[in-house]
Amino acid sequence: MDESIRTAAAAIRKADALLITAGAGMGVDSGLPDFRGDAGFWKAYPLLAEQNISFERMANPAWFRRNPRLAWAFYGHRLALYRKTEPHAGFATLLEMVRRKPSGWFVLTSNVDGQFQRAGFPDQQIEECHGSIHSLQCTRPCDKAIWGADDIEIAVEESTFLAKEPLPTCPRCGAMARPNILMFNDSSWLAQRTNQQKERLWEWLNRLQREGRSLMVIEIGAGTAVATIRRRSEDYADRFHGDLVRINPRDFHAFQKRFISLPYGAADGISSIAALIGTS
């Protein structure tokens, strides 16, 4: 692994620009629950285990019609958890690393927790491809409005795992509100906020390509169950004929010769690389 770390550090040091791509594993070292498989999800939510409700079943907009108190117990609990969770040290190390790049950087994440922003990464250089729990929308939706969740506080009855009334509603039509997160079987998600973020990412990538800049992709904690981040990481690396380093304690395999596999958790992987390039 020492050789792989040295190879990764050398490639990062040489690159003009960095694209950080991150999945759920990025937040585990901050103490956020790992929803990998039913066992991990049910450990975090035992009352859902008693009802045999998996993450895939729970993360569905139908609950806001069928049982809005349960839906908001789940998302309200997560909102409170993400608000109080401090990003692990790897975030700060990564921010220092990307700031040194002459052609800039961008973050692409499937996480909805807002940890990158909380760690100091500017919102204008982040794409949250599955949305954000810190933004809300109408469940209908009655229009294309997306608004912040800063004023939302959800109290949850611990014995029943149901949210207490009143629940968040749309300020325009009074219908139930929901997080602006892409859920499973979700035909009502409003994507314009995420699309604007993606446009900024594409503008940056196109500028790099026009100027002949080199790009390094650092993928952290992206699993294979929902492989959005892994696919896009590989696509961008291929587009720039560049390197990709994949940091993941389990799903670390990278099948192209120029891709670098590091079987580490997020914090350890970042700090190991940073120690060799002088950012820690």
PDB file of C-alpha atoms in Angstrom:
ATOM      1  CA  MET A   1       0.000   0.000   0.000  1.00  0.00           C
ATOM      2  CA  ASP A   2       2.928   2.364   0.539  1.00  0.00           C
ATOM      3  CA  GLU A   3       3.654   2.235  -3.182  1.00  0.00           C
ATOM      4  CA  SER A   4       0.000   2.918  -4.054  1.00  0.00           C
ATOM      5  CA  ILE A   5      -0.063   5.881  -1.683  1.00  0.00           C
ATOM      6  CA  ARG A   6       3.114   7.272  -3.261  1.00  0.00           C
ATOM      7  CA  THR A   7       1.653   6.816  -6.744  1.00  0.00           C
ATOM      8  CA  ALA A   8      -1.573   8.573  -5.743  1.00  0.00           C
ATOM      9  CA  ALA A   9       0.285  11.451  -4.077  1.00  0.00           C
ATOM     10  CA  ALA A  10       2.533  11.940  -7.118  1.00  0.00           C
ATOM     11  CA  ALA A  11      -0.454  12.001  -9.493  1.00  0.00           C
ATOM     12  CA  ILE A  12      -2.326  14.505  -7.314  1.00  0.00           C
ATOM     13  CA  ARG A  13       0.729  16.709  -6.994  1.00  0.00           C
ATOM     14  CA  LYS A  14       1.178  16.760 -10.785  1.00  0.00           C
ATOM     15  CA  ALA A  15      -2.452  17.489 -11.751  1.00  0.00           C
ATOM     16  CA  ASP A  16      -3.597  20.994 -12.674  1.00  0.00           C
ATOM     17  CA  ALA A  17      -7.074  20.467 -11.217  1.00  0.00           C
ATOM     18  CA  LEU A  18      -8.873  18.112  -8.826  1.00  0.00           C
ATOM     19  CA  LEU A  19     -12.378  16.678  -8.976  1.00  0.00           C
ATOM     20  CA  ILE A  20     -13.445  15.236  -5.631  1.00  0.00           C
ATOM     21  CA  THR A  21     -16.231  12.663  -5.914  1.00  0.00           C
ATOM     22  CA  ALA A  22     -17.775  11.277  -2.747  1.00  0.00           C
ATOM     23  CA  GLY A  23     -20.351   8.735  -1.669  1.00  0.00           C
ATOM     24  CA  ALA A  24     -21.778   7.737   1.703  1.00  0.00           C
ATOM     25  CA  GLY A  25     -18.445   6.382   2.951  1.00  0.00           C
ATOM     26  CA  MET A  26     -17.130   9.950   3.128  1.00  0.00           C
ATOM     27  CA  GLY A  27     -19.300  10.656   6.179  1.00  0.00           C
ATOM     28  CA  VAL A  28     -18.747   7.436   8.128  1.00  0.00           C
ATOM     29  CA  ASP A  29     -15.598   8.756   9.831  1.00  0.00           C
ATOM     30  CA  SER A  30     -17.644  11.742  11.032  1.00  0.00           C
ATOM     31  CA  GLY A  31     -19.848   9.272  12.915  1.00  0.00           C
ATOM     32  CA  LEU A  32     -22.707   9.188  10.416  1.00  0.00           C
ATOM     33  CA  PRO A  33     -24.483   5.817  10.125  1.00  0.00           C
ATOM     34  CA  ASP A  34     -23.589   3.399   7.358  1.00  0.00           C
ATOM     35  CA  PHE A  35     -26.774   2.358   5.531  1.00  0.00           C
ATOM     36  CA  ARG A  36     -24.932  -0.411   3.669  1.00  0.00           C
ATOM     37  CA  GLY A  37     -27.420  -3.273   3.571  1.00  0.00           C
ATOM     38  CA  ASP A  38     -30.426  -3.806   5.814  1.00  0.00           C
ATOM     39  CA  ALA A  39     -28.262  -4.623   8.845  1.00  0.00           C
ATOM     40  CA  GLY A  40     -26.521  -1.235   8.807  1.00  0.00           C
ATOM     41  CA  PHE A  41     -29.755   0.667   8.257  1.00  0.00           C
ATOM     42  CA  TRP A  42     -31.696  -1.220  10.918  1.00  0.00           C
ATOM     43  CA  LYS A  43     -28.909  -0.714  13.444  1.00  0.00           C
ATOM     44  CA  ALA A  44     -29.473   3.030  13.052  1.00  0.00           C
ATOM     45  CA  TYR A  45     -33.277   2.722  13.006  1.00  0.00           C
ATOM     46  CA  PRO A  46     -34.348  -0.291  15.101  1.00  0.00           C
ATOM     47  CA  LEU A  47     -38.045   0.648  15.084  1.00  0.00           C
ATOM     48  CA  LEU A  48     -38.007   0.410  11.298  1.00  0.00           C
ATOM     49  CA  ALA A  49     -36.343  -2.996  11.625  1.00  0.00           C
ATOM     50  CA  GLU A  50     -39.296  -4.155  13.731  1.00  0.00           C
ATOM     51  CA  GLN A  51     -41.574  -3.213  10.825  1.00  0.00           C
ATOM     52  CA  ASN A  52     -39.209  -4.786   8.263  1.00  0.00           C
ATOM     53  CA  ILE A  53     -38.870  -1.467   6.459  1.00  0.00           C
ATOM     54  CA  SER A  54     -35.599  -1.280   4.503  1.00  0.00           C
ATOM     55  CA  PHE A  55     -33.809   1.898   3.461  1.00  0.00           C
ATOM     56  CA  GLU A  56     -35.022   1.415  -0.114  1.00  0.00           C
ATOM     57  CA  ARG A  57     -38.625   1.196   1.113  1.00  0.00           C
ATOM     58  CA  MET A  58     -38.298   4.117   3.533  1.00  0.00           C
ATOM     59  CA  ALA A  59     -36.577   6.467   1.095  1.00  0.00           C
ATOM     60  CA  ASN A  60     -39.684   6.721  -1.053  1.00  0.00           C
ATOM     61  CA  PRO A  61     -41.886   9.805  -1.534  1.00  0.00           C
ATOM     62  CA  ALA A  62     -45.033   7.680  -1.165  1.00  0.00           C
ATOM     63  CA  TRP A  63     -44.601   7.822   2.632  1.00  0.00           C
ATOM     64  CA  PHE A  64     -45.357  11.552   2.615  1.00  0.00           C
ATOM     65  CA  ARG A  65     -48.865  10.638   1.382  1.00  0.00           C
ATOM     66  CA  ARG A  66     -49.270   7.303   3.173  1.00  0.00           C
ATOM     67  CA  ASN A  67     -47.795   8.183   6.570  1.00  0.00           C
ATOM     68  CA  PRO A  68     -46.307  11.701   6.675  1.00  0.00           C
ATOM     69  CA  ARG A  69     -45.480  11.471  10.383  1.00  0.00           C
ATOM     70  CA  LEU A  70     -43.271   8.444   9.726  1.00  0.00           C
ATOM     71  CA  ALA A  71     -41.714  10.087   6.660  1.00  0.00           C
ATOM     72  CA  TRP A  72     -40.838  13.197   8.618  1.00  0.00           C
ATOM     73  CA  ALA A  73     -39.589  11.173  11.595  1.00  0.00           C
ATOM     74  CA  PHE A  74     -37.053   9.555   9.267  1.00  0.00           C
ATOM     75  CA  TYR A  75     -35.979  12.707   7.445  1.00  0.00           C
ATOM     76  CA  GLY A  76     -36.340  14.960  10.474  1.00  0.00           C
ATOM     77  CA  HIS A  77     -34.078  12.703  12.518  1.00  0.00           C
ATOM     78  CA  ARG A  78     -31.494  12.698   9.726  1.00  0.00           C
ATOM     79  CA  LEU A  79     -31.720  16.481   9.372  1.00  0.00           C
ATOM     80  CA  ALA A  80     -31.003  16.951  13.081  1.00  0.00           C
ATOM     81  CA  LEU A  81     -28.165  14.423  12.943  1.00  0.00           C
ATOM     82  CA  TYR A  82     -26.464  16.096   9.993  1.00  0.00           C
ATOM     83  CA  ARG A  83     -26.809  19.525  11.587  1.00  0.00           C
ATOM     84  CA  LYS A  84     -24.974  18.478  14.745  1.00  0.00           C
ATOM     85  CA  THR A  85     -22.320  16.285  13.118  1.00  0.00           C
ATOM     86  CA  GLU A  86     -18.875  17.828  12.755  1.00  0.00           C
ATOM     87  CA  PRO A  87     -17.033  16.825   9.561  1.00  0.00           C
ATOM     88  CA  HIS A  88     -13.983  14.647  10.235  1.00  0.00           C
ATOM     89  CA  ALA A  89     -10.472  16.028   9.814  1.00  0.00           C
ATOM     90  CA  GLY A  90     -10.169  14.624   6.305  1.00  0.00           C
ATOM     91  CA  PHE A  91     -12.490  17.326   4.994  1.00  0.00           C
ATOM     92  CA  ALA A  92     -10.185  20.138   6.139  1.00  0.00           C
ATOM     93  CA  THR A  93      -7.130  18.337   4.764  1.00  0.00           C
ATOM     94  CA  LEU A  94      -8.887  17.834   1.445  1.00  0.00           C
ATOM     95  CA  LEU A  95      -9.916  21.501   1.297  1.00  0.00           C
ATOM     96  CA  GLU A  96      -6.309  22.581   1.814  1.00  0.00           C
ATOM     97  CA  MET A  97      -5.224  20.141  -0.896  1.00  0.00           C
ATOM     98  CA  VAL A  98      -7.661  21.390  -3.541  1.00  0.00           C
ATOM     99  CA  ARG A  99      -6.987  25.062  -2.814  1.00  0.00           C
ATOM    100  CA  ARG A 100      -3.415  24.598  -4.023  1.00  0.00           C
ATOM    101  CA  LYS A 101      -4.469  23.659  -7.535  1.00  0.00           C
ATOM    102  CA  PRO A 102      -3.824  26.365 -10.174  1.00  0.00           C
ATOM    103  CA  SER A 103      -6.805  25.370 -12.333  1.00  0.00           C
ATOM    104  CA  GLY A 104      -9.193  24.876  -9.459  1.00  0.00           C
ATOM    105  CA  TRP A 105     -11.398  22.077  -8.208  1.00  0.00           C
ATOM    106  CA  PHE A 106     -14.968  20.863  -7.854  1.00  0.00           C
ATOM    107  CA  VAL A 107     -16.864  18.441  -5.620  1.00  0.00           C
ATOM    108  CA  LEU A 108     -19.412  15.914  -6.882  1.00  0.00           C
ATOM    109  CA  THR A 109     -21.260  14.059  -4.132  1.00  0.00           C
ATOM    110  CA  SER A 110     -24.280  11.810  -3.825  1.00  0.00           C
ATOM    111  CA  ASN A 111     -24.515  12.675  -0.125  1.00  0.00           C
ATOM    112  CA  VAL A 112     -27.420  14.848   0.966  1.00  0.00           C
ATOM    113  CA  ASP A 113     -25.920  15.769   4.350  1.00  0.00           C
ATOM    114  CA  GLY A 114     -24.226  19.096   3.553  1.00  0.00           C
ATOM    115  CA  GLN A 115     -20.968  17.992   5.197  1.00  0.00           C
ATOM    116  CA  PHE A 116     -18.785  19.561   2.522  1.00  0.00           C
ATOM    117  CA  GLN A 117     -20.413  22.974   3.005  1.00  0.00           C
ATOM    118  CA  ARG A 118     -20.170  22.597   6.775  1.00  0.00           C
ATOM    119  CA  ALA A 119     -16.449  21.908   6.382  1.00  0.00           C
ATOM    120  CA  GLY A 120     -15.927  25.157   4.470  1.00  0.00           C
ATOM    121  CA  PHE A 121     -16.223  24.073   0.836  1.00  0.00           C
ATOM    122  CA  PRO A 122     -17.991  26.862  -1.109  1.00  0.00           C
ATOM    123  CA  ASP A 123     -21.468  25.915  -2.275  1.00  0.00           C
ATOM    124  CA  GLN A 124     -20.743  27.236  -5.793  1.00  0.00           C
ATOM    125  CA  GLN A 125     -18.198  24.457  -6.353  1.00  0.00           C
ATOM    126  CA  ILE A 126     -20.323  21.506  -5.242  1.00  0.00           C
ATOM    127  CA  GLU A 127     -22.780  19.337  -7.137  1.00  0.00           C
ATOM    128  CA  GLU A 128     -25.137  17.328  -4.924  1.00  0.00           C
ATOM    129  CA  CYS A 129     -26.443  14.905  -7.534  1.00  0.00           C
ATOM    130  CA  HIS A 130     -29.140  13.465  -5.238  1.00  0.00           C
ATOM    131  CA  GLY A 131     -30.189  16.805  -3.764  1.00  0.00           C
ATOM    132  CA  SER A 132     -29.901  18.083  -0.201  1.00  0.00           C
ATOM    133  CA  ILE A 133     -31.797  17.476   3.011  1.00  0.00           C
ATOM    134  CA  HIS A 134     -31.218  21.149   3.823  1.00  0.00           C
ATOM    135  CA  SER A 135     -33.626  22.196   1.036  1.00  0.00           C
ATOM    136  CA  LEU A 136     -37.378  21.563   0.787  1.00  0.00           C
ATOM    137  CA  GLN A 137     -40.011  21.365  -1.939  1.00  0.00           C
ATOM    138  CA  CYS A 138     -43.744  20.775  -2.266  1.00  0.00           C
ATOM    139  CA  THR A 139     -44.838  17.134  -2.413  1.00  0.00           C
ATOM    140  CA  ARG A 140     -47.353  17.799  -5.233  1.00  0.00           C
ATOM    141  CA  PRO A 141     -45.346  19.858  -6.418  1.00  0.00           C
ATOM    142  CA  CYS A 142     -47.505  22.940  -7.007  1.00  0.00           C
ATOM    143  CA  ASP A 143     -44.632  24.838  -8.687  1.00  0.00           C
ATOM    144  CA  LYS A 144     -40.870  24.636  -9.089  1.00  0.00           C
ATOM    145  CA  ALA A 145     -40.013  26.409  -5.829  1.00  0.00           C
ATOM    146  CA  ILE A 146     -37.211  25.041  -3.619  1.00  0.00           C
ATOM    147  CA  TRP A 147     -36.573  26.670  -0.262  1.00  0.00           C
ATOM    148  CA  GLY A 148     -34.228  26.274   2.684  1.00  0.00           C
ATOM    149  CA  ALA A 149     -34.902  24.078   5.696  1.00  0.00           C
ATOM    150  CA  ASP A 150     -33.042  26.301   8.177  1.00  0.00           C
ATOM    151  CA  ASP A 151     -36.201  27.099  10.154  1.00  0.00           C
ATOM    152  CA  ILE A 152     -37.436  23.491  10.279  1.00  0.00           C
ATOM    153  CA  GLU A 153     -37.233  21.587  13.579  1.00  0.00           C
ATOM    154  CA  ILE A 154     -38.809  18.141  13.706  1.00  0.00           C
ATOM    155  CA  ALA A 155     -39.624  16.589  17.075  1.00  0.00           C
ATOM    156  CA  VAL A 156     -39.828  12.793  17.010  1.00  0.00           C
ATOM    157  CA  GLU A 157     -41.659  10.557  19.486  1.00  0.00           C
ATOM    158  CA  GLU A 158     -38.982   8.018  20.419  1.00  0.00           C
ATOM    159  CA  SER A 159     -41.370   5.241  21.410  1.00  0.00           C
ATOM    160  CA  THR A 160     -43.271   5.255  18.103  1.00  0.00           C
ATOM    161  CA  PHE A 161     -40.744   6.869  15.748  1.00  0.00           C
ATOM    162  CA  LEU A 162     -43.390   9.282  14.509  1.00  0.00           C
ATOM    163  CA  ALA A 163     -42.894  13.023  14.023  1.00  0.00           C
ATOM    164  CA  LYS A 164     -44.959  15.375  16.123  1.00  0.00           C
ATOM    165  CA  GLU A 165     -47.324  17.869  14.532  1.00  0.00           C
ATOM    166  CA  PRO A 166     -47.127  20.391  12.970  1.00  0.00           C
ATOM    167  CA  LEU A 167     -45.235  19.033   9.982  1.00  0.00           C
ATOM    168  CA  PRO A 168     -43.607  21.226   7.314  1.00  0.00           C
ATOM    169  CA  THR A 169     -45.955  22.404   4.600  1.00  0.00           C
ATOM    170  CA  CYS A 170     -45.595  24.215   1.291  1.00  0.00           C
ATOM    171  CA  PRO A 171     -45.877  28.002   1.885  1.00  0.00           C
ATOM    172  CA  ARG A 172     -47.630  28.400  -1.474  1.00  0.00           C
ATOM    173  CA  CYS A 173     -50.385  25.779  -1.477  1.00  0.00           C
ATOM    174  CA  GLY A 174     -50.337  24.300   2.042  1.00  0.00           C
ATOM    175  CA  ALA A 175     -49.630  20.731   0.881  1.00  0.00           C
ATOM    176  CA  MET A 176     -47.091  18.579   2.701  1.00  0.00           C
ATOM    177  CA  ALA A 177     -43.471  19.614   2.165  1.00  0.00           C
ATOM    178  CA  ARG A 178     -40.619  17.140   1.685  1.00  0.00           C
ATOM    179  CA  PRO A 179     -36.824  17.302   1.427  1.00  0.00           C
ATOM    180  CA  ASN A 180     -35.487  18.156  -2.020  1.00  0.00           C
ATOM    181  CA  ILE A 181     -33.822  14.727  -2.232  1.00  0.00           C
ATOM    182  CA  LEU A 182     -33.999  12.248  -5.087  1.00  0.00           C
ATOM    183  CA  MET A 183     -35.666   9.202  -3.538  1.00  0.00           C
ATOM    184  CA  PHE A 184     -36.462   5.765  -4.943  1.00  0.00           C
ATOM    185  CA  ASN A 185     -39.404   5.674  -7.395  1.00  0.00           C
ATOM    186  CA  ASP A 186     -39.451   9.447  -7.293  1.00  0.00           C
ATOM    187  CA  SER A 187     -41.308  11.231 -10.088  1.00  0.00           C
ATOM    188  CA  SER A 188     -41.900  14.481  -8.183  1.00  0.00           C
ATOM    189  CA  TRP A 189     -38.318  15.457  -7.293  1.00  0.00           C
ATOM    190  CA  LEU A 190     -37.513  18.988  -8.462  1.00  0.00           C
ATOM    191  CA  ALA A 191     -34.078  18.804 -10.061  1.00  0.00           C
ATOM    192  CA  GLN A 192     -33.422  22.402 -11.064  1.00  0.00           C
ATOM    193  CA  ARG A 193     -31.172  23.207  -8.076  1.00  0.00           C
ATOM    194  CA  THR A 194     -29.023  20.153  -8.787  1.00  0.00           C
ATOM    195  CA  ASN A 195     -29.103  20.860 -12.535  1.00  0.00           C
ATOM    196  CA  GLN A 196     -27.699  24.332 -11.925  1.00  0.00           C
ATOM    197  CA  GLN A 197     -24.897  22.810  -9.871  1.00  0.00           C
ATOM    198  CA  LYS A 198     -24.197  20.294 -12.639  1.00  0.00           C
ATOM    199  CA  GLU A 199     -24.052  23.080 -15.216  1.00  0.00           C
ATOM    200  CA  ARG A 200     -21.351  24.825 -13.167  1.00  0.00           C
ATOM    201  CA  LEU A 201     -19.386  21.575 -13.017  1.00  0.00           C
ATOM    202  CA  TRP A 202     -19.672  21.115 -16.779  1.00  0.00           C
ATOM    203  CA  GLU A 203     -18.626  24.719 -17.456  1.00  0.00           C
ATOM    204  CA  TRP A 204     -15.509  24.176 -15.347  1.00  0.00           C
ATOM    205  CA  LEU A 205     -14.668  20.855 -17.015  1.00  0.00           C
ATOM    206  CA  ASN A 206     -15.164  22.347 -20.480  1.00  0.00           C
ATOM    207  CA  ARG A 207     -12.861  25.238 -19.603  1.00  0.00           C
ATOM    208  CA  LEU A 208     -10.202  22.808 -18.392  1.00  0.00           C
ATOM    209  CA  GLN A 209     -10.466  20.880 -21.634  1.00  0.00           C
ATOM    210  CA  ARG A 210     -10.254  24.011 -23.810  1.00  0.00           C
ATOM    211  CA  GLU A 211      -7.140  25.127 -21.926  1.00  0.00           C
ATOM    212  CA  GLY A 212      -5.518  21.690 -22.087  1.00  0.00           C
ATOM    213  CA  ARG A 213      -5.370  21.257 -18.312  1.00  0.00           C
ATOM    214  CA  SER A 214      -4.880  17.915 -16.591  1.00  0.00           C
ATOM    215  CA  LEU A 215      -7.526  16.568 -14.211  1.00  0.00           C
ATOM    216  CA  MET A 216      -7.168  14.139 -11.312  1.00  0.00           C
ATOM    217  CA  VAL A 217     -10.274  12.467  -9.860  1.00  0.00           C
ATOM    218  CA  ILE A 218     -10.242  11.512  -6.179  1.00  0.00           C
ATOM    219  CA  GLU A 219     -13.185   9.205  -5.442  1.00  0.00           C
ATOM    220  CA  ILE A 220     -13.961   8.621  -1.760  1.00  0.00           C
ATOM    221  CA  GLY A 221     -16.430   6.211  -0.183  1.00  0.00           C
ATOM    222  CA  ALA A 222     -18.521   5.530  -3.273  1.00  0.00           C
ATOM    223  CA  GLY A 223     -20.153   2.103  -3.208  1.00  0.00           C
ATOM    224  CA  THR A 224     -21.545  -0.179  -5.872  1.00  0.00           C
ATOM    225  CA  ALA A 225     -25.185  -0.537  -4.731  1.00  0.00           C
ATOM    226  CA  VAL A 226     -26.075   2.848  -6.257  1.00  0.00           C
ATOM    227  CA  ALA A 227     -23.092   3.368  -8.530  1.00  0.00           C
ATOM    228  CA  THR A 228     -23.784   6.919  -9.754  1.00  0.00           C
ATOM    229  CA  ILE A 229     -20.596   8.377  -8.302  1.00  0.00           C
ATOM    230  CA  ARG A 230     -18.366   5.513  -9.444  1.00  0.00           C
ATOM    231  CA  ARG A 231     -19.652   5.712 -13.018  1.00  0.00           C
ATOM    232  CA  ARG A 232     -19.295   9.461 -13.276  1.00  0.00           C
ATOM    233  CA  SER A 233     -15.833   9.368 -11.673  1.00  0.00           C
ATOM    234  CA  GLU A 234     -14.642   6.910 -14.300  1.00  0.00           C
ATOM    235  CA  ASP A 235     -16.323   8.842 -17.120  1.00  0.00           C
ATOM    236  CA  TYR A 236     -14.579  12.096 -16.171  1.00  0.00           C
ATOM    237  CA  ALA A 237     -11.220  10.392 -15.753  1.00  0.00           C
ATOM    238  CA  ASP A 238     -11.633   8.790 -19.191  1.00  0.00           C
ATOM    239  CA  ARG A 239     -12.652  12.083 -20.777  1.00  0.00           C
ATOM    240  CA  PHE A 240      -9.415  13.724 -19.604  1.00  0.00           C
ATOM    241  CA  HIS A 241      -7.275  10.588 -20.053  1.00  0.00           C
ATOM    242  CA  GLY A 242      -6.384  11.204 -16.437  1.00  0.00           C
ATOM    243  CA  ASP A 243      -5.820   9.331 -13.226  1.00  0.00           C
ATOM    244  CA  LEU A 244      -8.393   8.249 -10.678  1.00  0.00           C
ATOM    245  CA  VAL A 245      -7.674   7.259  -7.094  1.00  0.00           C
ATOM    246  CA  ARG A 246     -10.439   5.216  -5.457  1.00  0.00           C
ATOM    247  CA  ILE A 247     -10.458   5.351  -1.631  1.00  0.00           C
ATOM    248  CA  ASN A 248     -12.799   2.758  -0.173  1.00  0.00           C
ATOM    249  CA  PRO A 249     -12.279   0.184   2.592  1.00  0.00           C
ATOM    250  CA  ARG A 250     -14.400  -2.452   0.817  1.00  0.00           C
ATOM    251  CA  ASP A 251     -15.300  -1.560  -2.770  1.00  0.00           C
ATOM    252  CA  PHE A 252     -11.839  -0.274  -3.657  1.00  0.00           C
ATOM    253  CA  HIS A 253     -11.247  -2.226  -6.868  1.00  0.00           C
ATOM    254  CA  ALA A 254     -10.401  -0.127  -9.915  1.00  0.00           C
ATOM    255  CA  PHE A 255     -10.180  -2.074 -13.143  1.00  0.00           C
ATOM    256  CA  GLN A 256      -8.189   0.242 -15.386  1.00  0.00           C
ATOM    257  CA  LYS A 257      -4.402   0.169 -15.123  1.00  0.00           C
ATOM    258  CA  ARG A 258      -4.026   3.892 -14.589  1.00  0.00           C
ATOM    259  CA  PHE A 259      -6.595   3.913 -11.751  1.00  0.00           C
ATOM    260  CA  ILE A 260      -5.251   3.582  -8.218  1.00  0.00           C
ATOM    261  CA  SER A 261      -7.023   1.494  -5.548  1.00  0.00           C
ATOM    262  CA  LEU A 262      -6.611   2.394  -1.875  1.00  0.00           C
ATOM    263  CA  PRO A 263      -8.421   0.135   0.671  1.00  0.00           C
ATOM    264  CA  TYR A 264      -8.798   2.830   3.335  1.00  0.00           C
ATOM    265  CA  GLY A 265     -11.573   4.695   5.064  1.00  0.00           C
ATOM    266  CA  ALA A 266     -12.016   8.324   4.031  1.00  0.00           C
ATOM    267  CA  ALA A 267     -10.063  10.017   6.831  1.00  0.00           C
ATOM    268  CA  ASP A 268      -7.136   7.567   6.750  1.00  0.00           C
ATOM    269  CA  GLY A 269      -6.894   7.585   2.978  1.00  0.00           C
ATOM    270  CA  ILE A 270      -6.893  11.375   2.741  1.00  0.00           C
ATOM    271  CA  SER A 271      -4.353  11.837   5.537  1.00  0.00           C
ATOM    272  CA  SER A 272      -2.045   9.144   4.118  1.00  0.00           C
ATOM    273  CA  ILE A 273      -1.943  10.902   0.754  1.00  0.00           C
ATOM    274  CA  ALA A 274      -1.673  14.360   2.275  1.00  0.00           C
ATOM    275  CA  ALA A 275       1.311  13.344   4.385  1.00  0.00           C
ATOM    276  CA  LEU A 276       3.271  12.758   1.183  1.00  0.00           C
ATOM    277  CA  ILE A 277       2.267  15.963  -0.580  1.00  0.00           C
ATOM    278  CA  GLY A 278       2.714  18.292   2.365  1.00  0.00           C
ATOM    279  CA  THR A 279      -0.851  19.228   3.325  1.00  0.00           C
ATOM    280  CA  SER A 280      -1.000  17.628   6.758  1.00  0.00           C
TER     281      SER A 280
END
